[in-house]
């Protein structure tokens, strides 16, 4: 007999329909279009031709927004059994989401009379909005579909995550009963039982009359399969049975009489855990076996050291404990059929574990095979759900790369417990291609008073699936305890975790003293700016440590809930109309039940709730975070890390005088990272920072943002000749994930792409609220620890459908159109122009100049400096050690090493003179030709450039740590007020601090700093980007991509040569400008370098805003001069203008005019100089005969 099933009455309440039905269906809103948009559960005969949206994980969204399951997919005997008492989801939510004890008591008393809470009406999207747009009483201003772009058809995204939501593929119901695993029958089981009982009797701990019953209970009632009994020895099984019996006896000694049974056994190749478990309740004290399994076995699973897990819940309850059962966990070390397959291999017979292949049914193997095929093509997880025929149980299957989601196994339990569900069986399988697949059988809690607090599993399973992607980003957040006990939702705890990271970086800790000092010093003075930066680092006291901030936030869960609601009210989108294919999520329902406070109300509430000033500062930072977020992928179900595009205006000007244009914050369990840029069009490298220990990590975390800001600022000054401004990305690996370089990079890049790509592009299924409102393109490049990852980023952008994939990263393989700096000496060409410029100005013979170089023949800059220079090398310092010869090192031998790209450790020491020597870093007590003893080769290497007694004419740092020469060490290079090294060209970034540079120049050294000297690399990268933007995909592959056989396109070869000439020309222009202005003013060259950069940047930005851009004749002329001739000849200006973004062209226009003007007239020209400069240019244009090649851009015509 089919039970009475609830339906929607005309008055919007819930009633029951007693007519015979075959299938349960959940509706959201009223399909007839009336105003009673409440959730209902009803049974209706399904017409196969009626368009609808399937409830299941894999279906196709169509017209009327109903959720159904076709009975031909279920089988004729399939029936869903919803709860007899149907309560609208909002009511479930009201009970469960605001878990004060008082409200829970009241709601429990009112369960029989609960009223339906109306949900938003499911209106067609073409209905006009009502004239009265006043917000509802709770302050909700929620976004709807009409205000946000949404993906048409909701097709499955190829990257980064596969989420089995409605609209992905054909829905499936699994016909098989049971676990999907069949253990091989253990033929000796009965004999083993006899042996076990005999040994138990011998022990004498269990009364003889109970031995058989206790043994039968263990063997037959706990759901343990034969694999365990075949694996374990008889004494081990005896110990387990005795331990369980002891737990029962111990219960009688407890005052509360509570029965708790816990045992664990950990062997070399397997482990067993048995624990008392109440269905649907997370255990937050005790041994916490699931967390232990995560930490000891699953998290570190890789290759041969991988572990699979099986977990079962006992079918029967414990004696005298009707709501308690036993949960068993069995861990086995993997034995792979093939331990070393390729990473792209998906055949389970090749990559599977022997026990899995032996036990898995054909149905399970088919599911895992399909999931694996999806997983190997994705950065993130594959999340699928399958109905179990004839049951309300759901099988949740999750696949991900090993090590990419630490702690996910235990966190998943917290997730489905939160939604009123429990699991009967759980499996964790490892595969030798580097992937993990989890299979969890989720079922609703037994019918009781507690289940009235939760929505039916048919509704909540979809929210669970969506939140798995959120859990994947941060499986174990800092507020997991609040989530496990139901005090806060997963969204709220992860939101709090992200703000905790934010607060740690941006809580102002400098105080009034710093402001006073900053007001006295000149922020435009490079030496002052550097001094302020150092003082800032010293003033960053430990008042607000990350632990202290965490402690404060933990005290105010109610404030976190209110602040999260304000965040969700801005960024959560509830879609509606005919494409609505999800039941309302609990995030949305909370917005309809709890009042949403505006910023002033939140300020008052925080002020009243906190107990001291520090607490108020921390909780107020939540408001700052909320107001700064312009867009986020927080609610996108296909994410791999959490990304936030922030408005950087909250940064205090006194600490960060140069305003940022854009800021991204990316957070994952493996890392945190920023991407900062000073202009809309900007380019810079992405670096990954590692930490040796916890102390180093703490220091790196405190300085992360400031380091990122300073690096981007340096890049901004360096990029003076090119259209891109300065940017930089820094990724800090978590202290426990120092080996996750590739995982962190992939997640960082992918999550930023979530916010760059339009919602209609592959990879984003749900709309994103974009308060920035402008399309953004980032241009990135390699940096520390990322050089070998840029090819992946390029290919990934192409897979995700980014139109700008060709220009996304520079430094990529020539096969992808990259121009490698090292192969063509791009950075060195710029440095050499400054070195040769000094020789030219002073009429020096290059071959007689004695030269010191840090950074040896194994590096990009060092090797090319050796190959391009003709000086007399007397000392080279590199990672291997120190190589010295006062008579001059053998040039042929140095060239050999440079071409081979090896360190000085391979230098043939037989070619040294009697005064020459080599000291490697691992040497101790080495004796030099002078008789001096070097106690430690590492220390000798690190300080050699500061040693006296050697004579050099030129010093070119091509490598070495930042600040290798600072104010405290520079005096070692100054004797009697005169610099011991006459000429220095700083090839390595930040090798010498600004104050040390000024001291050296004052002592007579001719010094050119890094921001001027080593800009060749950024110029090459900029022209690489320009080519990728100018060509279409076919033209790019034909002309800019080296063939698989190594053949180089003729255009590529010619273009590289033009890039090289451009680098040398730009370097020569700046060298002459700095030399000339120093001769005229006496201002130090290292100061003039910054002054010129600032002047060019300011003028560039001003020019882009003037009416000059609208002058088509001038615009065309400037672009023809600024763009590479080869591109103009090959593609033509008109096509280039059509393909290159308008703001990029404006940047080319501004940067070209600004740099040429400043190089010609200096950084402080007269007020008439620019007028004269432009007059000359316009006069030349007017003298040109014939029709001008006028190009109309973006509708701006002549």
mmCIF file of C-alpha atoms in Angstrom, residues 262 273 275 282-295 329 410 414 476 480-481 484:
data_model
loop_
_atom_site.group_PDB
_atom_site.id
_atom_site.type_symbol
_atom_site.label_atom_id
_atom_site.label_comp_id
_atom_site.label_asym_id
_atom_site.label_seq_id
_atom_site.Cartn_x
_atom_site.Cartn_y
_atom_site.Cartn_z
ATOM 1 C CA UNK A 262 36.298 1.809 21.057
ATOM 2 C CA UNK A 273 39.145 0.835 14.177
ATOM 3 C CA UNK A 275 33.851 2.995 17.506
ATOM 4 C CA UNK A 282 29.805 13.970 14.312
ATOM 5 C CA UNK A 283 32.129 12.924 17.107
ATOM 6 C CA UNK A 284 34.102 15.967 18.204
ATOM 7 C CA UNK A 285 35.901 14.385 21.140
ATOM 8 C CA UNK A 286 37.519 11.033 21.842
ATOM 9 C CA UNK A 287 39.984 9.360 19.488
ATOM 10 C CA UNK A 288 38.324 10.761 16.317
ATOM 11 C CA UNK A 289 39.242 7.767 14.186
ATOM 12 C CA UNK A 290 38.222 9.313 10.861
ATOM 13 C CA UNK A 291 40.595 12.260 11.366
ATOM 14 C CA UNK A 292 43.270 9.765 12.363
ATOM 15 C CA UNK A 293 42.696 7.745 9.195
ATOM 16 C CA UNK A 294 42.926 10.940 7.150
ATOM 17 C CA UNK A 295 46.167 12.074 8.742
ATOM 18 C CA UNK A 329 36.920 1.005 9.728
ATOM 19 C CA UNK A 410 36.408 12.998 7.789
ATOM 20 C CA UNK A 414 30.438 16.470 9.042
ATOM 21 C CA UNK A 476 39.532 21.226 7.328
ATOM 22 C CA UNK A 480 35.559 23.070 11.711
ATOM 23 C CA UNK A 481 34.431 22.503 15.290
ATOM 24 C CA UNK A 484 30.822 19.603 13.203
#
